[in-house]
Coordinates of C-alpha atoms and ligand atoms in Angstrom, one line a residue:
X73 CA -19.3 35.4 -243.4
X74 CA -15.9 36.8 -242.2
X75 CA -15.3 39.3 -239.1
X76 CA -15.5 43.3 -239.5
X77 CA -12.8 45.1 -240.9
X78 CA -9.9 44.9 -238.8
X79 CA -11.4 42.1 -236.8
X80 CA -10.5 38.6 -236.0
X81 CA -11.9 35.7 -236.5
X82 CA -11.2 33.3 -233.9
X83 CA -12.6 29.4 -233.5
X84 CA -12.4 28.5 -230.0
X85 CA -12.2 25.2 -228.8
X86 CA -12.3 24.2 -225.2
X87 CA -13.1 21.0 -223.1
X88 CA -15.0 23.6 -220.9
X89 CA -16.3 26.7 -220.4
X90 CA -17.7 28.9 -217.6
X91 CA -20.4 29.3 -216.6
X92 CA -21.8 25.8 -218.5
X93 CA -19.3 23.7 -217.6
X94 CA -16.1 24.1 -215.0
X95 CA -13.7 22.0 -213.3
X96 CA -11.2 24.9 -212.9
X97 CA -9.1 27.4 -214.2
X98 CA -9.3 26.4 -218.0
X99 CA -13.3 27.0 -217.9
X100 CA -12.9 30.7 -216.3
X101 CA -10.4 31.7 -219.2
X102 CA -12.1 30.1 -222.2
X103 CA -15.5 31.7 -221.1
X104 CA -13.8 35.1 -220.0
X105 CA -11.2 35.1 -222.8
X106 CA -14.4 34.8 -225.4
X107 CA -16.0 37.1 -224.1
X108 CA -13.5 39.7 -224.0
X109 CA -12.8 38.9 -227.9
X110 CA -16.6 39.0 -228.4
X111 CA -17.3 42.8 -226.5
X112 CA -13.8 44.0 -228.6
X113 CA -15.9 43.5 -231.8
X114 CA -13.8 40.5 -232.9
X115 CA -16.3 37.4 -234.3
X116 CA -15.1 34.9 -231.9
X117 CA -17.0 31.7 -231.8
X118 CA -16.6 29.0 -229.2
X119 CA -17.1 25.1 -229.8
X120 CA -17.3 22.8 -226.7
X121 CA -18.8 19.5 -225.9
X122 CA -22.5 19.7 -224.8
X123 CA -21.8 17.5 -221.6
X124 CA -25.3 15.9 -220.2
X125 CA -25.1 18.6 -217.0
X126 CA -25.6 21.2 -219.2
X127 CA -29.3 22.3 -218.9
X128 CA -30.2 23.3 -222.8
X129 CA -33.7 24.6 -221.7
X130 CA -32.2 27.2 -219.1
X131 CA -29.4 28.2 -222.7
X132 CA -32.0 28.1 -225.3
X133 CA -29.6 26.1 -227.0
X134 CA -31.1 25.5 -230.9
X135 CA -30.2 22.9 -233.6
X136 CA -28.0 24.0 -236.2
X137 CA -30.1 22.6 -239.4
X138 CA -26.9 22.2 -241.5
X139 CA -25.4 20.6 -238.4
X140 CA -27.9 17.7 -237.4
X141 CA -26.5 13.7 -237.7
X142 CA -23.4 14.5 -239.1
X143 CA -21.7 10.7 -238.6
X144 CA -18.0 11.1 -237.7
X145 CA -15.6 7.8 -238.2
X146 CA -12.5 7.7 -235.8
X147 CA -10.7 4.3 -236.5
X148 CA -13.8 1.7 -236.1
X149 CA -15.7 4.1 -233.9
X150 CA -19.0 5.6 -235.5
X151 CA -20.5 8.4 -233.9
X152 CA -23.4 10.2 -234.9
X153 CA -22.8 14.4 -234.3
X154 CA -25.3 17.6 -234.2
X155 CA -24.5 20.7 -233.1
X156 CA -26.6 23.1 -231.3
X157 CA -25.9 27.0 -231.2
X158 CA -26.5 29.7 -227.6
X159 CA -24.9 32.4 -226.4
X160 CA -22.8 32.3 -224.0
X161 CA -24.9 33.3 -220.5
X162 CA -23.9 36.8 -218.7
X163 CA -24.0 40.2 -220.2
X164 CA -22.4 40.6 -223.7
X165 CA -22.0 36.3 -224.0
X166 CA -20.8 34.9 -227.1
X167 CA -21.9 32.4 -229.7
X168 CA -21.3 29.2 -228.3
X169 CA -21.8 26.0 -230.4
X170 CA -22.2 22.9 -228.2
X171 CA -21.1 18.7 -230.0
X172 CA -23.8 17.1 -229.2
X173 CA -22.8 13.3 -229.0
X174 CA -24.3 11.4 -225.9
X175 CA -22.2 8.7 -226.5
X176 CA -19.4 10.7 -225.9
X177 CA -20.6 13.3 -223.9
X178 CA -23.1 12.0 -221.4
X179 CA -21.2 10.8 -218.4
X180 CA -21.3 11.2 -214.8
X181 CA -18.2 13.8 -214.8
X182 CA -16.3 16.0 -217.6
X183 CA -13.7 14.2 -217.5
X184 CA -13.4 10.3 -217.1
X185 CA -10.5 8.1 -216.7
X186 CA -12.8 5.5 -219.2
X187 CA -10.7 4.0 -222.3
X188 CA -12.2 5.6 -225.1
X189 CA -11.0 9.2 -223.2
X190 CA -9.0 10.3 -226.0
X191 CA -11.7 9.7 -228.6
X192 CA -14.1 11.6 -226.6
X193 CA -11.8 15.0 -227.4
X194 CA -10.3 13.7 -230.8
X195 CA -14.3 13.3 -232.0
X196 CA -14.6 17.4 -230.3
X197 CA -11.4 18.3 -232.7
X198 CA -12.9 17.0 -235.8
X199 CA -16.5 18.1 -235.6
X200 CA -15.3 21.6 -234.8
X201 CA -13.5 21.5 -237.9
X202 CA -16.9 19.6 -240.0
X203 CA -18.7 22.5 -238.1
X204 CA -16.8 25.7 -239.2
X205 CA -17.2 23.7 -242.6
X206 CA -21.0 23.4 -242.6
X207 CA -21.5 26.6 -241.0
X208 CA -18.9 28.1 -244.4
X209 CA -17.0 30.3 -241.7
X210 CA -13.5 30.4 -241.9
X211 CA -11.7 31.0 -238.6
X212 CA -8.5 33.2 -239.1
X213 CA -7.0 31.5 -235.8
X214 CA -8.2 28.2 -234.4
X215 CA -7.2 28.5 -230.4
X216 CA -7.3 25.2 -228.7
X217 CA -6.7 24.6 -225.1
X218 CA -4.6 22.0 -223.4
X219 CA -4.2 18.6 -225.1
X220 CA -8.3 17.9 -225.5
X221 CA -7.7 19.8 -228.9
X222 CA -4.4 19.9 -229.6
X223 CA -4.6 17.4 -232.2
X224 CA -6.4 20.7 -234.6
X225 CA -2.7 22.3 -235.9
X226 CA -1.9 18.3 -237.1
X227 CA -5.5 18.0 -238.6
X228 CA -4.8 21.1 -240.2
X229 CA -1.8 20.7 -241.6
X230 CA -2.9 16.8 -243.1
X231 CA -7.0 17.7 -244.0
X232 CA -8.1 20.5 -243.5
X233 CA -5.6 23.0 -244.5
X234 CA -6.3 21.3 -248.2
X235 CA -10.1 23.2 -247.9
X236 CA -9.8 26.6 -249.2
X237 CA -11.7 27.4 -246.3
X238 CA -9.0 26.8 -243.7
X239 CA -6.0 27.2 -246.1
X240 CA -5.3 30.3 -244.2
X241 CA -6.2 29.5 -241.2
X242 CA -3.6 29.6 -238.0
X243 CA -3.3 28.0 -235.0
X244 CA -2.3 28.4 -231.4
X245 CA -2.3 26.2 -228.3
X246 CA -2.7 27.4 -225.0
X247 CA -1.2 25.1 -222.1
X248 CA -3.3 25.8 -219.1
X249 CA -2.0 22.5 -216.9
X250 CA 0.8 20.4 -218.8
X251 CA 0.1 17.7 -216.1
X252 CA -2.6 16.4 -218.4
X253 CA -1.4 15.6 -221.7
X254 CA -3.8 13.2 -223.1
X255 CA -2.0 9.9 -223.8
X256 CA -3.0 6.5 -225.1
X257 CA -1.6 3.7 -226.4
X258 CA -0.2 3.5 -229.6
X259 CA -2.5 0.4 -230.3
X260 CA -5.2 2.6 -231.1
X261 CA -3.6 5.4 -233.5
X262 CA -6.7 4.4 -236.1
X263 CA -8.9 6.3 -233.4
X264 CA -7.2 9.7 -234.6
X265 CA -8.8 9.2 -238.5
X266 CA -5.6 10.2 -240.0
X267 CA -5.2 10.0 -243.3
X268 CA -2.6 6.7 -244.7
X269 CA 1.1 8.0 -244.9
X270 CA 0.3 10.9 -242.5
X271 CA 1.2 8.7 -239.1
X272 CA 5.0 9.9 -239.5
X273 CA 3.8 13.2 -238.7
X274 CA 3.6 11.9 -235.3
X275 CA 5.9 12.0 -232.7
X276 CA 8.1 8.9 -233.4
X277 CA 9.9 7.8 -230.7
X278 CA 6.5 8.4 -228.6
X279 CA 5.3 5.9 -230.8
X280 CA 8.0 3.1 -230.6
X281 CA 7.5 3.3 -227.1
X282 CA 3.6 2.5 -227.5
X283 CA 2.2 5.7 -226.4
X284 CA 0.9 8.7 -228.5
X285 CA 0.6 12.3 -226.5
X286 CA -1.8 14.9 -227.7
X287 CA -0.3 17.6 -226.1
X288 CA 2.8 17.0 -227.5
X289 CA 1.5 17.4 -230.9
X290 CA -0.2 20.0 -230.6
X291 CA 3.1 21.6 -229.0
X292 CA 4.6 20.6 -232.4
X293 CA 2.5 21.4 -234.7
X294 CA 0.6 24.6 -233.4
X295 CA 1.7 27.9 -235.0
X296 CA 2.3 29.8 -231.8
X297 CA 2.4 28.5 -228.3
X298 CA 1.2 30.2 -225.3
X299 CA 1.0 29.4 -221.4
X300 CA -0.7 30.9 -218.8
X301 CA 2.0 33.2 -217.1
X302 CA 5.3 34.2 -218.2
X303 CA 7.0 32.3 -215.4
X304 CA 5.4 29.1 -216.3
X305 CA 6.9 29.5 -220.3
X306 CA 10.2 29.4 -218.7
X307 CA 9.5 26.9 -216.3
X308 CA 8.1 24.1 -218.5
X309 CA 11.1 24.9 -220.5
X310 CA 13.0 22.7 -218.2
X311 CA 12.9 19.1 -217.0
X312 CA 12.1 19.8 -213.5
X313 CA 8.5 21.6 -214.5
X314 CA 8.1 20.2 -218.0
X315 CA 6.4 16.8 -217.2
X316 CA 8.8 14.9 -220.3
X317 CA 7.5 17.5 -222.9
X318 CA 10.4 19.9 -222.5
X319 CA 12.3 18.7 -224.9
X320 CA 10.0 19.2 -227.8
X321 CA 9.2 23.1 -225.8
X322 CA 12.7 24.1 -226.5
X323 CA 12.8 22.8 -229.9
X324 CA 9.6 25.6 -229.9
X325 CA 10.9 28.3 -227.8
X326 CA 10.7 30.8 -230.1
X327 CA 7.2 30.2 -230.7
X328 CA 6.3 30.0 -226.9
X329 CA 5.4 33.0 -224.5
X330 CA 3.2 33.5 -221.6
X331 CA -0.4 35.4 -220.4
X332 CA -1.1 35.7 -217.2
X333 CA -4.6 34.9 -217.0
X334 CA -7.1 37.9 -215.8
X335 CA -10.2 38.1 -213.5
X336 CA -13.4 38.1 -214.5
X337 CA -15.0 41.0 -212.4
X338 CA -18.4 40.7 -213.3
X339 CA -17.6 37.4 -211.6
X340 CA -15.2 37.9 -208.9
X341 CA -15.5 41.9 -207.6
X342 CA -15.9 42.4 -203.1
X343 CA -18.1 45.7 -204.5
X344 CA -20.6 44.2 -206.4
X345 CA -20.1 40.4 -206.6
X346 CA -23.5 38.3 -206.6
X347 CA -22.7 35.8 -204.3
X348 CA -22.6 38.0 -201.2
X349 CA -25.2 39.6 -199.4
X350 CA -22.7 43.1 -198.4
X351 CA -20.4 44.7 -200.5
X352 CA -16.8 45.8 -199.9
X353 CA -13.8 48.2 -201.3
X354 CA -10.6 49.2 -200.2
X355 CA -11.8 52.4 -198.0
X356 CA -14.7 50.6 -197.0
X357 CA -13.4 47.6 -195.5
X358 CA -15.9 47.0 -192.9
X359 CA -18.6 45.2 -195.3
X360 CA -15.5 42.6 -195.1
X361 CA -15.4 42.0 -190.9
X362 CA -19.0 41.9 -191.2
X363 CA -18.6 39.3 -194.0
X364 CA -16.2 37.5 -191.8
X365 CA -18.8 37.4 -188.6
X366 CA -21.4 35.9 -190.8
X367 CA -19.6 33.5 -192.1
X368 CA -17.6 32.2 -189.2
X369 CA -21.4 31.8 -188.0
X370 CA -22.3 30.2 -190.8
X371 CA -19.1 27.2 -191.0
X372 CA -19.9 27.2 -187.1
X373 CA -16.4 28.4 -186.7
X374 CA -16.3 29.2 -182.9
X375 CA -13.2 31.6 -182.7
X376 CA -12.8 35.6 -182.2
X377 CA -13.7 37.7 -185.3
X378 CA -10.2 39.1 -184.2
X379 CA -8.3 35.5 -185.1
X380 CA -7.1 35.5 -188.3
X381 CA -9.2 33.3 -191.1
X382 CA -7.1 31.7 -193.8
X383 CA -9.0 29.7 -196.7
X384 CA -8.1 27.2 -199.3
X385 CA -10.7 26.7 -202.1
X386 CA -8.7 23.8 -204.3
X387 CA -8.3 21.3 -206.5
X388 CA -6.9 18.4 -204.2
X389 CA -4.2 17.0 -206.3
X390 CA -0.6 16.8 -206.0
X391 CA 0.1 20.1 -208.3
X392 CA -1.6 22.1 -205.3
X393 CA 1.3 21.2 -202.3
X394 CA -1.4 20.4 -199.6
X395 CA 0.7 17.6 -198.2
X396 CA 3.1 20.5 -197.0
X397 CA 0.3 21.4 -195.3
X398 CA 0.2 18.5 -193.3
X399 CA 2.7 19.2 -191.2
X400 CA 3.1 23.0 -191.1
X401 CA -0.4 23.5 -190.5
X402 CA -1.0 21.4 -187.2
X403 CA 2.0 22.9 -186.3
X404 CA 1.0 26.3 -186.3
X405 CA -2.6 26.1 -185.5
X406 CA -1.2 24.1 -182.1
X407 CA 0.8 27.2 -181.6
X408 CA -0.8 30.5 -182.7
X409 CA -4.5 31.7 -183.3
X410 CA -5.9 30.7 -186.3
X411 CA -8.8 29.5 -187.9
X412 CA -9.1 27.8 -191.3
X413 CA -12.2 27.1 -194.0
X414 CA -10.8 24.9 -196.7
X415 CA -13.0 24.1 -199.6
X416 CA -12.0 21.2 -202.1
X417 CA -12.0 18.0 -203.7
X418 CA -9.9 15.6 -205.4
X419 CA -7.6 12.8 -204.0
X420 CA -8.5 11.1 -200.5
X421 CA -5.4 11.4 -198.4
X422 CA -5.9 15.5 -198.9
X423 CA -9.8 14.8 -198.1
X424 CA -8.8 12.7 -195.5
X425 CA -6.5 15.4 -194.1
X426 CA -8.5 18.1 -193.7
X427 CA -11.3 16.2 -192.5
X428 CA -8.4 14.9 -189.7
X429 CA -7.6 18.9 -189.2
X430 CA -11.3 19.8 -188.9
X431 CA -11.3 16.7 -186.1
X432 CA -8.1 17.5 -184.4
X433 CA -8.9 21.7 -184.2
X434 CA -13.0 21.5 -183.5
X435 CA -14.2 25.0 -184.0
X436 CA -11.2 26.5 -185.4
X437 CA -10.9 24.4 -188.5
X438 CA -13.6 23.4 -191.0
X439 CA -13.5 21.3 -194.4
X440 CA -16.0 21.3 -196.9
X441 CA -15.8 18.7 -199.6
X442 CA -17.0 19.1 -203.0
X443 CA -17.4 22.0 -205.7
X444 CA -19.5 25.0 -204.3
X445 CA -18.9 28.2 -206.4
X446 CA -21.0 29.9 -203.8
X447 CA -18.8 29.0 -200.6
X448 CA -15.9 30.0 -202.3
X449 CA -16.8 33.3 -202.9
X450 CA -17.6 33.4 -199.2
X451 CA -14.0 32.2 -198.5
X452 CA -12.2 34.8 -200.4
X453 CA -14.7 37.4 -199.0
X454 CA -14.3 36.5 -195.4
X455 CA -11.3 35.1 -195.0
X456 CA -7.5 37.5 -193.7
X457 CA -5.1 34.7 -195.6
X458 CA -5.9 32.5 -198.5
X459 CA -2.9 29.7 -199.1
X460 CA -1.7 28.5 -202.3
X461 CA 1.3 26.3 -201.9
X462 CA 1.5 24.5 -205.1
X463 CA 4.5 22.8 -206.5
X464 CA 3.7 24.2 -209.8
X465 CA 0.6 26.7 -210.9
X466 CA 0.3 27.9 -214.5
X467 CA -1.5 30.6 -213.6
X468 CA -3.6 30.1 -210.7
X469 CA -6.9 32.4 -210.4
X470 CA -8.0 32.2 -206.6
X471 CA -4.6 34.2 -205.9
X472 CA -5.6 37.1 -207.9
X473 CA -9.4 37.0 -206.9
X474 CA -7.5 36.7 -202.8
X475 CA -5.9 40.2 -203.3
X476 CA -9.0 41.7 -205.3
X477 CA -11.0 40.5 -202.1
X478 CA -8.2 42.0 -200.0
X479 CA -7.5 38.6 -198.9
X480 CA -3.3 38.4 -198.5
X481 CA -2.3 35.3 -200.9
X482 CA 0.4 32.9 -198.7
X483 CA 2.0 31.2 -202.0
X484 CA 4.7 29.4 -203.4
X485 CA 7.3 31.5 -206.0
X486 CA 6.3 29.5 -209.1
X487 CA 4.3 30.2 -212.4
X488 CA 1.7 32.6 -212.0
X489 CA 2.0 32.6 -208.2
X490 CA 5.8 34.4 -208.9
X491 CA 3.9 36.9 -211.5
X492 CA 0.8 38.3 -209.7
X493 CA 2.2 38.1 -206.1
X494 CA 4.7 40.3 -205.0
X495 CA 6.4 39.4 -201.5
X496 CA 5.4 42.3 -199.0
X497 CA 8.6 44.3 -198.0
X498 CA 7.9 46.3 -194.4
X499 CA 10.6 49.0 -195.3
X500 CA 9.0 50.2 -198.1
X501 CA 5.6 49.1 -197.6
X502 CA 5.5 47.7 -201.0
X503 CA 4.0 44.3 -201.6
X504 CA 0.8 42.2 -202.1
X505 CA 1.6 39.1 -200.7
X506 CA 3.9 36.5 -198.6
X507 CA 5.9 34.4 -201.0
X508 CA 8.3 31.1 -199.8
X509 CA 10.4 29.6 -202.3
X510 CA 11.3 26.2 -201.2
X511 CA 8.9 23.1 -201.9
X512 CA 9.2 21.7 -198.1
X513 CA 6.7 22.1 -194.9
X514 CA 9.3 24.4 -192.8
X515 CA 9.4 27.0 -196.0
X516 CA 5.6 27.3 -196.3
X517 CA 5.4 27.4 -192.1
X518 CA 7.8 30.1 -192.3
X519 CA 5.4 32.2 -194.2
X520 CA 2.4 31.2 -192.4
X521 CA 4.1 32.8 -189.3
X522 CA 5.2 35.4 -191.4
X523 CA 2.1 36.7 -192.3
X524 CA 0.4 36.0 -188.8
X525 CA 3.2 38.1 -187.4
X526 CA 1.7 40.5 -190.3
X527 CA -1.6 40.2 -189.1
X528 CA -0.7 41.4 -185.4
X529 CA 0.7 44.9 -186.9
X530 CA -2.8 46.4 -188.1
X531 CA -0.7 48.7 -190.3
X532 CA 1.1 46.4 -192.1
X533 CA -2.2 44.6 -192.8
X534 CA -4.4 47.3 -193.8
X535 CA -1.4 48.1 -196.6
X536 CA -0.5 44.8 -197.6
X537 CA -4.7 44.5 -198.1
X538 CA -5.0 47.7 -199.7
X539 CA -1.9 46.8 -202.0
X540 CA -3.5 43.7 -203.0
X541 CA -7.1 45.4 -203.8
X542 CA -5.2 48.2 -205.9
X543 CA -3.8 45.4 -208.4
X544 CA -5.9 45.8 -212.0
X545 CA -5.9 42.3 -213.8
X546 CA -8.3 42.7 -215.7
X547 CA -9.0 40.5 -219.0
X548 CA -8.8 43.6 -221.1
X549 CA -4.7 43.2 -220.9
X550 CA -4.8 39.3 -221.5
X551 CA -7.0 39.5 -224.4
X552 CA -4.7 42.3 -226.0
X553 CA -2.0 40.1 -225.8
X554 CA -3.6 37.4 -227.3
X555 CA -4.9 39.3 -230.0
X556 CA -1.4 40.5 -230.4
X557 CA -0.3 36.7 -230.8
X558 CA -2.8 36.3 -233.2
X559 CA -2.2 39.1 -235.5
X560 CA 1.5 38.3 -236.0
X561 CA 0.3 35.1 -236.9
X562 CA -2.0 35.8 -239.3
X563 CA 0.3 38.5 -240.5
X564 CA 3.1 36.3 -241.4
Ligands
ADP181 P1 -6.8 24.9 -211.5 O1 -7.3 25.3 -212.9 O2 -5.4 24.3 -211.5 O3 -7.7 24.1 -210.7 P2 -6.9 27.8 -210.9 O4 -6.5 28.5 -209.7 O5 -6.3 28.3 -212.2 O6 -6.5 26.3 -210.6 O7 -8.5 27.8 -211.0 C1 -9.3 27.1 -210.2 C2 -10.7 27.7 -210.3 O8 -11.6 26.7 -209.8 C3 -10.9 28.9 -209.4 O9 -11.9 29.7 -209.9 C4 -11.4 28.2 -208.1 O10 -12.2 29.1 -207.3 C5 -12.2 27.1 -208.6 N1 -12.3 26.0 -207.7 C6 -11.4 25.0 -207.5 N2 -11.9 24.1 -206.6 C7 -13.2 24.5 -206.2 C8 -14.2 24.1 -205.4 N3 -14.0 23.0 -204.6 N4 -15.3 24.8 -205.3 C9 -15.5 25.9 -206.0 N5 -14.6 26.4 -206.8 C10 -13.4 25.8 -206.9

């Protein structure tokens, strides 16, 4: 079976995907990025682990029959793997096929810090490849995603690429968060099933100092590299942003560029999105006050509809710059009007401190921790500011979905904050956003009064809005550039 004339096929493999299984950004851009591929005719197939919160009744998931008890050896792990095969849910979904392992697979979160981690991914990697093998389909361009699969170019260039079904076959890595690179000791390099002899194909000095990093391989071995905005491939070019792996970046900075990620709008649109009960454009913008009534109602938010409303829906991790927050954000909310709805979850001292906040500013501040899709719709629906301080962002989505929403972004210059954001200029009118540069508290409380002072010139703010809401990023660009980055690879 091989893809319409003119057509791709593409294998994509992914840790997660939305809407089966998210932890952030990497989920929206597998599940959007597929089905882009899929609507554009290409045969784009997506393999993914079927984690045990994934309800295979409500996906009509079905066995593969070639793909049932395949047993998979990894060092002196045996697994046992089948395969089961659903479209992807939403209008125009793609074929997904979901690893089935439950000894790998079924645990309390995605992601676990438990010590056979690595195996958990490096088992995903090879059953994709047994997979596309069993199911005789020959993927033109297997696409992996951050370092869960980035062992596939290696295994391709020792195994697989020996099958004349994959002897053609290209790769490329996307690095979506280079924070995570998948490292384990170098005691267990059995677990990764490579063939004898083929262990100097890994990184060496990595190895003499007892560690092995997937990412890093995969950023050795892939045949084109790609990041998640433009700014970011320059950024993680360098030591300050590229987490130790910039030195084997540069020695691939020809093959590297960067794609801002899109928006999904059947997901994430103020005039038709699902999770709101009124709708909203940008000459229409009073479905959006009403939205903001109702929900400061809802969060039992106590201040003016008039005061402005910033949100933060976040990953609470280091990467995201909430401990600026700490002390520019008492300090303005002692000193100006403002209310705030954060939405997150991750590490306790940024738990802690927004609980603290929420204590400190009853009525005017509220925190709610966990993962609710729902409520953060609501925030980017109902809220004037939405902040986004990180000290690095790849891409970063909630930005984008803030200035859809007409909600003005308050971020940091860096990654895909510096490429979707443009600082607001009041001469020209010109602008989307407030932008700070520096990674210290008085930087990002100079743009929180900036845009407040904003915010008190109705003008200003209905443009800087309307700016925002004119902004098209939809997936249709991304996926032409990646398809361009595949073609050149398959042509050469
Ligand atoms: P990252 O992938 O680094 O977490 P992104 O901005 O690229 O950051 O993507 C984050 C995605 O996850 C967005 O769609 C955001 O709305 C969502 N998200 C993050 N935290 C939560 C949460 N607590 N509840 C709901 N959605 C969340």
């Amino acid at each position: 079976m091989s893809a319409a004339p003119g057509k791709l096929a593409v294998c994509l493999l992914t840790s997660e995907v939305a809407p089966l299984s998210k932890t952030g950004g990497l989920a929206e851009v597998t599940g959007a990025l597929a089905k882009s591929l899929h609507a554009g005719g290409h045969d784009v197939r997506l393999f993914t682990p079927f984690y045990s919160s994934i309800d295979r009744a409500a996906l009509a998931a079905r066995p593969v029959p070639a793909l049932e008890q395949l047993p998979l050896a990894l060092g002196a792990h045996r697994y046992l793997i089948s395969v089961l095969e659903a479209q992807l849910p939403g209008a125009g979904g793609a074929p997904v096929y979901l690893i089935d392992c439950p000894a790998l697979y079924s645990r309390a979160t995605l992601y676990t810090s438990d010590p056979d981690e690595h195996l958990r991914f490096i088992a995903l990697t090879r059953a994709v490849f047994a997979s596309c093998a069993g199911l005789n389909w020959s993927p033109q361009i297997f696409h992996c995603n951050d370092w869960h699969t980035a062992f596939a170019p290696l295994f391709l260039r020792t195994e697989y690429g020996q099958e004349a079904l994959f002897a053609r076959s290209r790769t490329v890595l996307t690095i979506h968060n280079i924070g995570y690179q998948g490292i384990f000791p170098a005691a267990d390099i059995a677990d990764l099933g490579l063939p004898p002899g083929d262990s100097r194909l890994l990184h060496q000095h990595d190895l003499a100092a007892g560690r092995i990093n997937a990412l890093r391989h995969g950023i050795l071995y892939a045949g084109a590299l790609t990041t998640v905005s433009p700014t970011h491939a320059r950024e993680i070019c360098t030591a300050q942003y590229g987490m130790g792996l910039d030195d084997s970046l540069r020695s691939r900075e020809d093959a590297l560029s960067g794609i801002l990620n899109g928006v999904d709008y059947d997901e994430w649109d103020p005039r038709r999105d699902p999770c709101l009960p009124l709708h909203y454009d940008p000459d229409h913008l009073a479905g959006k006050a009403a939205l903001k009534r109702r929900f400061l109602a809802r969060m039992g938010l106590t201040t003016a509809p008039e005061v402005p409303l910033a949100g933060v829906v976040s990953r609470l991790a280091a990467q995201k710059g909430i401990e600026l927050m700490f002390e520019a954000l008492p300090k303005v909310l002692a000193k100006r009007p403002l209310a705030l709805a954060a939405l997150g979850s991750g590490e306790a001292k940024y738990e802690q401190f927004f609980a603290g906040l929420m204590r400190s500013f009853p009525g005017r501040v509220v925190f709610e921790s966990g993962y609710d899709e729902e409520l953060s719709h609501w925030i980017e629906a109902a809220g004037d500011l939405f902040l986004m301080p990180s000290r690095y962002e790849p891409s970063g989505l909630n930005q984008m979905y803030s200035l859809c929403y007409g909600t003005v972004p308050v971020v940091r210059r860096t990654g895909g904050l510096a490429d979707s954001v443009e600082p607001y200029d009041p001469q020209s009118g010109r602008g989307t956003g407030v932008v700070f540069n520096d990674f210290d508290p008085p930087a990002l409380e100079w743009a929180l009064n900036t845009a407040l002072d904003l915010y008190a010139q109705p003008a200003h703010w209905t443009r800087l809005m309307r700016n925002g809401m004119s902004r098209d990023f939809s997936w249709q660009r991304a996926t032409g550039e990646y398809v361009g980055v595949y073609r050149r690879l398959t042509a050469a």
